[in-house]
Amino acid sequence: MSLLNNPTYIEDITYITKQELPWDKLTGKSFLISGATGLIGSCLIDALTALNKEKNLGIKVYAIGRNRDKIAARFDAGTVTPVQQDVNKPFSDEIKSVKADYVLHLASNTHPMQYSTDPIGTIMTNLIGLNNMLEISEGAERFLFASSVEIYGENRGDVERFDESYLGYIDCNTARAGYPEGKRAGEALCQSYISQKGMDIVIPRLSRTYGPTMLQSDTKAISQFIKKGVAAEDIVLKSEGTQLFSYSYVADAVTGLLYVLLLGENGGAYNIADEESDITLRDLAAIIADYAGKKVIFELPDATEAAGYSKATKAILDSAKLKKLGWRAGYDMKKGLTRTIDVLKAINA
C-alpha cells in the first residue's frame, strides 16, 4: 500500500484541510517549496493538493528537490511541478522564472548523521540556500523560513520552557553547532531582508518532528526508535534517556506552519509544540517498545553518531504565542507514535 492510499495518512491530511483557516487567501496562489520530499515538506504538499481537490482553490506548487524524477513520482502532477535544484548552488533559469506568491524554505539537514558527516552542508543550507531563496522572492506575498527548537541551545536552569524571546546558549566552537547556529543566522538574515528590502517573512520554530513521512535515512533518536518498532525489534537507547524534549506529530507541525503562514505577523517567530508531547527519551522509547511488544535496551553510540548528537538535556517549548493565532495540536505523543508505526508497517508490508 502506498502512503497516499493509506487510510490513516488520509485522515491526517483531512485533519489539516479541516482547520479553520482563511483558505480563501490561497485561491489562485502559487507556492515555491524547498525540501519538498522531506518529512514536513511532503506532508504539506499533500495537504495543499488535497485542498485543491476539496475546495477547488487553483493552487500551484513548485516543488524543489535534487531529483526531479523523485519529486514527480511522489506528488500529484495536477498540482505539483517538479523543480530540480540544489539550493546551495547557483539557481537555474527555471527556478528564477518562477514567480511564486508564497515561498517556503524547508530544506535542511535535520538529523545527527548529517550534522556529523556534512557539517558544511548543514550550515550552508541555512545560509547560502536561504539567501538564494530570498533573492528570488522579493515579489512574493510572504516568505516562510522553517527554524528550529535548536536555536535555543541548552537549558541552563533559568527557565522551564523556551518562549520566543529566550536568547539561548550554544557553544559555537564545535562542528555540531552548524545546525543551531545556521538556523540562528538564518533568522537574522530574514530580519535583514525585512529591514533592507521590505519583505514579508515569518519564522516558525519547529520542535522535534516525526511522522509517517519520515525518511528512512533519518538518524534522529525518535526515528531510529520508530524504525525498530515497525520492524518489531527491541528499541535501542544510546543514553540514559533522561533528556526531556518537545515533539510534534507531522500533521500538527504542518498545521502550525499554515497558521504562521496565513495569520502570523511579519517578522514574527512562533514555536510549534504542545505540552501533551513533552516527553523524556526513555518514556518515548517505552511507548514504542510496549506497542511493538518488545523491550528497551541500552547501547553506547559510536564516535560518528555521538558527534552529531545534541548536548541539550532539556528543551521544551512554550507555544502560547502560536495558540493565540488559534492553533491547537490534535495528536498527543502516544497517538502520534502509534499512527506512525501503523502507517509505516502498512506501506512496508
XYZ file of C-alpha atoms in Angstrom:
349
model
C 0.000 0.000 0.000
C 1.335 3.463 -0.873
C 1.368 6.302 1.647
C -1.145 8.336 -0.353
C -3.620 5.437 -0.295
C -3.235 4.709 3.411
C -6.496 5.444 5.320
C -4.679 6.668 8.435
C -2.493 9.067 6.475
C -5.533 10.278 4.533
C -7.154 11.049 7.912
C -4.100 13.140 8.809
C -4.360 15.132 5.582
C -8.097 15.640 6.138
C -7.335 16.862 9.660
C -5.085 19.527 8.146
C -7.565 20.642 5.494
C -10.407 20.904 8.044
C -8.579 23.535 10.084
C -10.470 26.803 10.483
C -8.041 28.871 8.458
C -8.663 31.585 5.833
C -8.176 29.168 2.939
C -9.599 31.747 0.529
C -6.244 33.549 0.813
C -4.783 30.670 -1.215
C -7.177 30.919 -4.152
C -5.183 31.011 -7.381
C -1.901 31.252 -5.462
C 1.406 29.588 -6.269
C 3.884 28.066 -3.812
C 7.625 27.550 -4.192
C 8.778 24.997 -1.614
C 12.302 23.745 -0.934
C 12.771 20.471 0.911
C 9.710 19.203 -0.935
C 10.292 15.486 -0.365
C 11.298 15.836 3.286
C 9.305 14.922 6.383
C 7.383 18.191 6.618
C 7.518 19.391 3.011
C 5.937 16.236 1.610
C 3.061 16.296 4.114
C 2.471 19.996 3.443
C 2.337 19.439 -0.311
C -0.060 16.519 0.143
C -2.302 18.857 2.163
C -2.146 21.593 -0.493
C -3.019 19.009 -3.147
C -5.999 17.864 -1.060
C -7.132 21.478 -0.595
C -7.089 21.894 -4.352
C -9.357 18.900 -4.793
C -11.698 19.687 -1.899
C -12.050 23.437 -2.335
C -11.066 23.972 -5.974
C -8.589 26.689 -4.991
C -6.424 26.555 -8.087
C -3.222 26.236 -6.057
C 0.014 25.595 -7.945
C 3.053 24.123 -6.188
C 6.614 24.291 -7.491
C 8.462 21.616 -5.525
C 12.239 21.970 -5.249
C 14.490 18.965 -4.766
C 17.725 17.455 -6.031
C 15.964 14.740 -8.041
C 13.214 15.744 -10.471
C 12.069 12.152 -11.031
C 11.723 11.533 -7.312
C 9.527 14.620 -6.945
C 7.410 13.699 -9.967
C 6.859 10.168 -8.659
C 5.843 11.395 -5.198
C 3.252 14.077 -5.942
C 0.116 14.735 -7.979
C 1.043 16.169 -11.378
C -2.116 18.269 -11.485
C -0.931 20.423 -8.584
C 2.836 19.947 -8.393
C 5.578 20.936 -10.825
C 8.974 19.380 -10.003
C 11.960 21.741 -9.989
C 15.414 20.164 -9.802
C 17.793 22.353 -7.827
C 20.389 22.098 -5.087
C 19.535 25.228 -3.111
C 23.176 25.749 -2.123
C 24.283 26.109 -5.747
C 23.596 28.958 -8.231
C 19.935 28.876 -9.229
C 18.911 27.776 -12.692
C 16.890 29.947 -15.071
C 14.000 27.548 -14.495
C 13.722 28.357 -10.816
C 14.432 32.057 -11.333
C 11.476 32.241 -13.725
C 9.021 31.030 -11.062
C 7.119 33.975 -9.571
C 5.504 32.444 -6.518
C 3.084 34.096 -4.109
C 4.282 32.065 -1.125
C 7.856 30.839 -0.762
C 8.770 28.318 1.937
C 12.340 27.330 2.720
C 12.022 23.927 4.371
C 15.229 22.339 3.059
C 17.734 21.445 5.759
C 19.999 18.736 7.077
C 17.896 17.630 10.024
C 19.419 14.595 11.671
C 22.602 13.695 13.581
C 24.419 11.664 10.929
C 24.146 14.598 8.506
C 25.374 17.001 11.186
C 28.497 14.917 11.794
C 29.281 13.836 8.202
C 28.210 17.002 6.352
C 28.620 19.924 8.768
C 29.391 22.335 5.906
C 26.219 21.434 4.025
C 24.292 21.650 7.288
C 25.183 25.268 7.949
C 25.208 26.395 4.314
C 21.644 25.267 3.600
C 20.545 27.692 6.290
C 22.759 30.479 4.945
C 23.548 30.172 1.222
C 20.440 28.110 0.494
C 18.232 30.516 2.402
C 19.846 33.544 0.773
C 19.331 32.037 -2.696
C 15.662 31.500 -1.898
C 15.261 35.020 -0.503
C 16.947 36.604 -3.534
C 14.307 35.238 -5.923
C 11.381 36.035 -3.614
C 11.290 39.820 -3.360
C 7.953 39.991 -5.159
C 6.307 37.254 -3.088
C 3.411 37.984 -0.733
C 5.119 36.124 2.079
C 8.259 34.094 2.734
C 8.482 31.376 5.418
C 11.738 30.153 6.915
C 11.450 26.940 8.932
C 13.611 27.350 12.022
C 14.079 25.023 14.967
C 13.914 24.489 18.716
C 17.678 24.065 18.487
C 18.213 27.821 18.204
C 17.624 27.968 21.972
C 20.552 25.656 22.713
C 20.967 24.335 26.250
C 18.570 24.960 29.085
C 20.814 26.218 31.877
C 18.097 26.084 34.509
C 16.965 29.705 34.228
C 13.599 28.900 32.585
C 11.225 25.956 32.438
C 10.142 26.474 28.834
C 11.646 28.400 25.963
C 9.420 31.173 24.659
C 10.253 33.161 21.548
C 12.132 35.838 23.499
C 14.593 33.405 25.093
C 18.120 34.017 23.819
C 19.630 30.582 24.459
C 23.156 29.281 24.914
C 25.126 27.455 22.201
C 28.834 26.623 22.121
C 29.577 27.812 18.575
C 33.088 26.347 18.561
C 32.006 22.826 17.563
C 31.063 21.188 14.249
C 27.698 20.191 15.781
C 26.891 23.892 16.213
C 26.462 24.218 12.446
C 22.780 23.311 12.654
C 21.580 25.570 15.505
C 23.907 28.429 14.590
C 22.867 28.109 10.944
C 19.244 28.458 11.967
C 20.031 31.436 14.214
C 21.980 33.156 11.448
C 19.163 32.314 9.032
C 16.650 34.056 11.261
C 18.929 37.119 11.409
C 19.219 37.053 7.621
C 15.429 37.061 7.346
C 15.239 40.116 9.603
C 17.828 41.807 7.383
C 15.695 41.222 4.281
C 12.644 42.591 6.095
C 14.552 45.716 7.121
C 16.524 46.335 3.936
C 14.220 45.053 1.190
C 10.792 45.357 2.789
C 9.967 41.674 2.512
C 7.223 39.930 4.495
C 8.735 36.946 6.329
C 7.535 34.625 9.090
C 9.580 32.134 11.108
C 8.032 29.015 12.649
C 10.347 27.302 15.130
C 9.688 23.587 14.923
C 10.052 21.172 17.807
C 11.432 17.687 17.135
C 9.090 16.377 14.464
C 8.153 12.835 13.479
C 5.513 11.019 11.462
C 4.878 8.613 8.590
C 6.571 10.904 6.035
C 9.930 10.482 7.792
C 12.813 9.457 5.555
C 14.358 6.025 6.005
C 17.767 7.718 6.176
C 16.739 9.782 9.230
C 19.039 9.091 12.197
C 17.279 11.114 14.904
C 16.698 9.083 18.065
C 12.928 9.079 17.661
C 13.236 7.982 14.020
C 15.522 5.106 14.983
C 13.057 4.063 17.699
C 10.166 4.142 15.235
C 12.056 2.061 12.671
C 12.755 -0.535 15.361
C 9.090 -0.519 16.335
C 7.996 -1.039 12.734
C 10.422 -3.952 12.416
C 9.199 -5.392 15.755
C 12.693 -5.219 17.243
C 13.947 -4.115 20.659
C 14.319 -0.338 20.970
C 17.959 0.733 21.308
C 18.530 3.689 23.621
C 22.031 5.183 23.375
C 21.924 7.207 26.588
C 20.198 7.060 29.975
C 17.185 8.589 28.260
C 16.634 11.423 30.734
C 16.619 14.114 28.031
C 13.292 15.984 28.084
C 12.168 17.409 24.742
C 9.109 18.781 22.942
C 7.892 16.812 19.932
C 5.294 17.334 17.197
C 3.477 14.845 15.009
C 3.957 15.906 11.392
C 0.287 16.795 10.814
C 0.449 19.188 13.796
C 3.723 20.649 12.504
C 2.096 21.313 9.128
C -0.983 22.961 10.659
C 1.396 25.087 12.723
C 3.240 26.177 9.584
C -0.033 27.077 7.909
C -1.251 29.115 10.893
C 2.026 31.032 10.883
C 1.944 31.470 7.103
C -1.641 32.715 6.960
C -2.042 34.513 10.305
C 1.413 35.296 11.687
C 2.804 38.801 11.816
C 5.651 39.939 9.581
C 8.976 39.210 11.264
C 7.367 37.054 13.929
C 8.824 33.810 15.251
C 6.430 31.150 16.559
C 7.155 27.969 18.495
C 5.307 24.878 17.246
C 4.902 22.403 20.120
C 2.312 21.051 22.544
C 2.760 20.175 26.200
C 0.993 16.840 25.647
C 4.027 15.815 23.596
C 6.743 16.791 26.075
C 8.474 13.547 26.999
C 11.806 12.015 28.008
C 13.636 9.772 25.568
C 13.286 6.877 27.994
C 9.485 7.233 28.174
C 9.262 7.738 24.417
C 11.220 4.535 23.814
C 8.995 2.716 26.308
C 5.799 3.702 24.452
C 7.164 2.299 21.202
C 8.568 -0.832 22.829
C 5.276 -1.524 24.572
C 3.296 -1.043 21.352
C 5.668 -3.332 19.450
C 5.702 -5.942 22.224
C 9.436 -5.527 22.693
C 11.811 -4.069 25.285
C 14.224 -1.147 25.581
C 17.923 -1.978 25.576
C 20.852 0.376 26.184
C 23.857 0.742 23.892
C 26.665 3.304 23.672
C 26.840 5.301 20.394
C 29.943 5.148 18.211
C 32.109 8.260 17.739
C 30.432 9.379 14.483
C 26.957 9.089 15.960
C 27.948 10.845 19.177
C 29.433 13.788 17.250
C 26.030 14.533 15.746
C 24.017 14.356 18.959
C 22.686 17.444 20.664
C 24.191 18.151 24.078
C 20.913 19.639 25.296
C 19.253 17.678 28.101
C 16.063 19.717 28.362
C 14.420 21.680 25.550
C 10.690 22.205 25.888
C 8.848 24.965 24.107
C 6.208 27.477 25.151
C 3.669 27.663 22.300
C 1.339 30.276 23.823
C 2.109 32.749 21.032
C 1.038 30.295 18.315
C -2.043 29.280 20.279
C -3.137 32.932 20.282
C -3.466 32.566 16.497
C -5.943 29.715 17.095
C -3.630 26.708 16.637
C -4.104 23.580 18.727
C -2.361 20.222 18.470
C -4.511 17.266 17.506
C -2.137 14.402 18.357
C -0.546 13.601 21.700
C 2.657 11.572 21.840
C 1.126 8.103 22.105
C -1.425 8.745 19.361
C 1.191 10.165 17.014
C 3.662 7.343 17.592
C 1.165 4.522 17.147
C -0.247 6.113 13.985
C 3.264 6.481 12.566
C 4.126 2.840 13.252
C 0.816 1.593 11.827
C 1.211 3.573 8.601
C 4.828 2.576 8.071
C 4.037 -1.072 8.716
C 1.239 -0.956 6.153
C 3.287 0.712 3.410
C 6.304 -1.538 4.062
C 4.259 -4.744 4.024
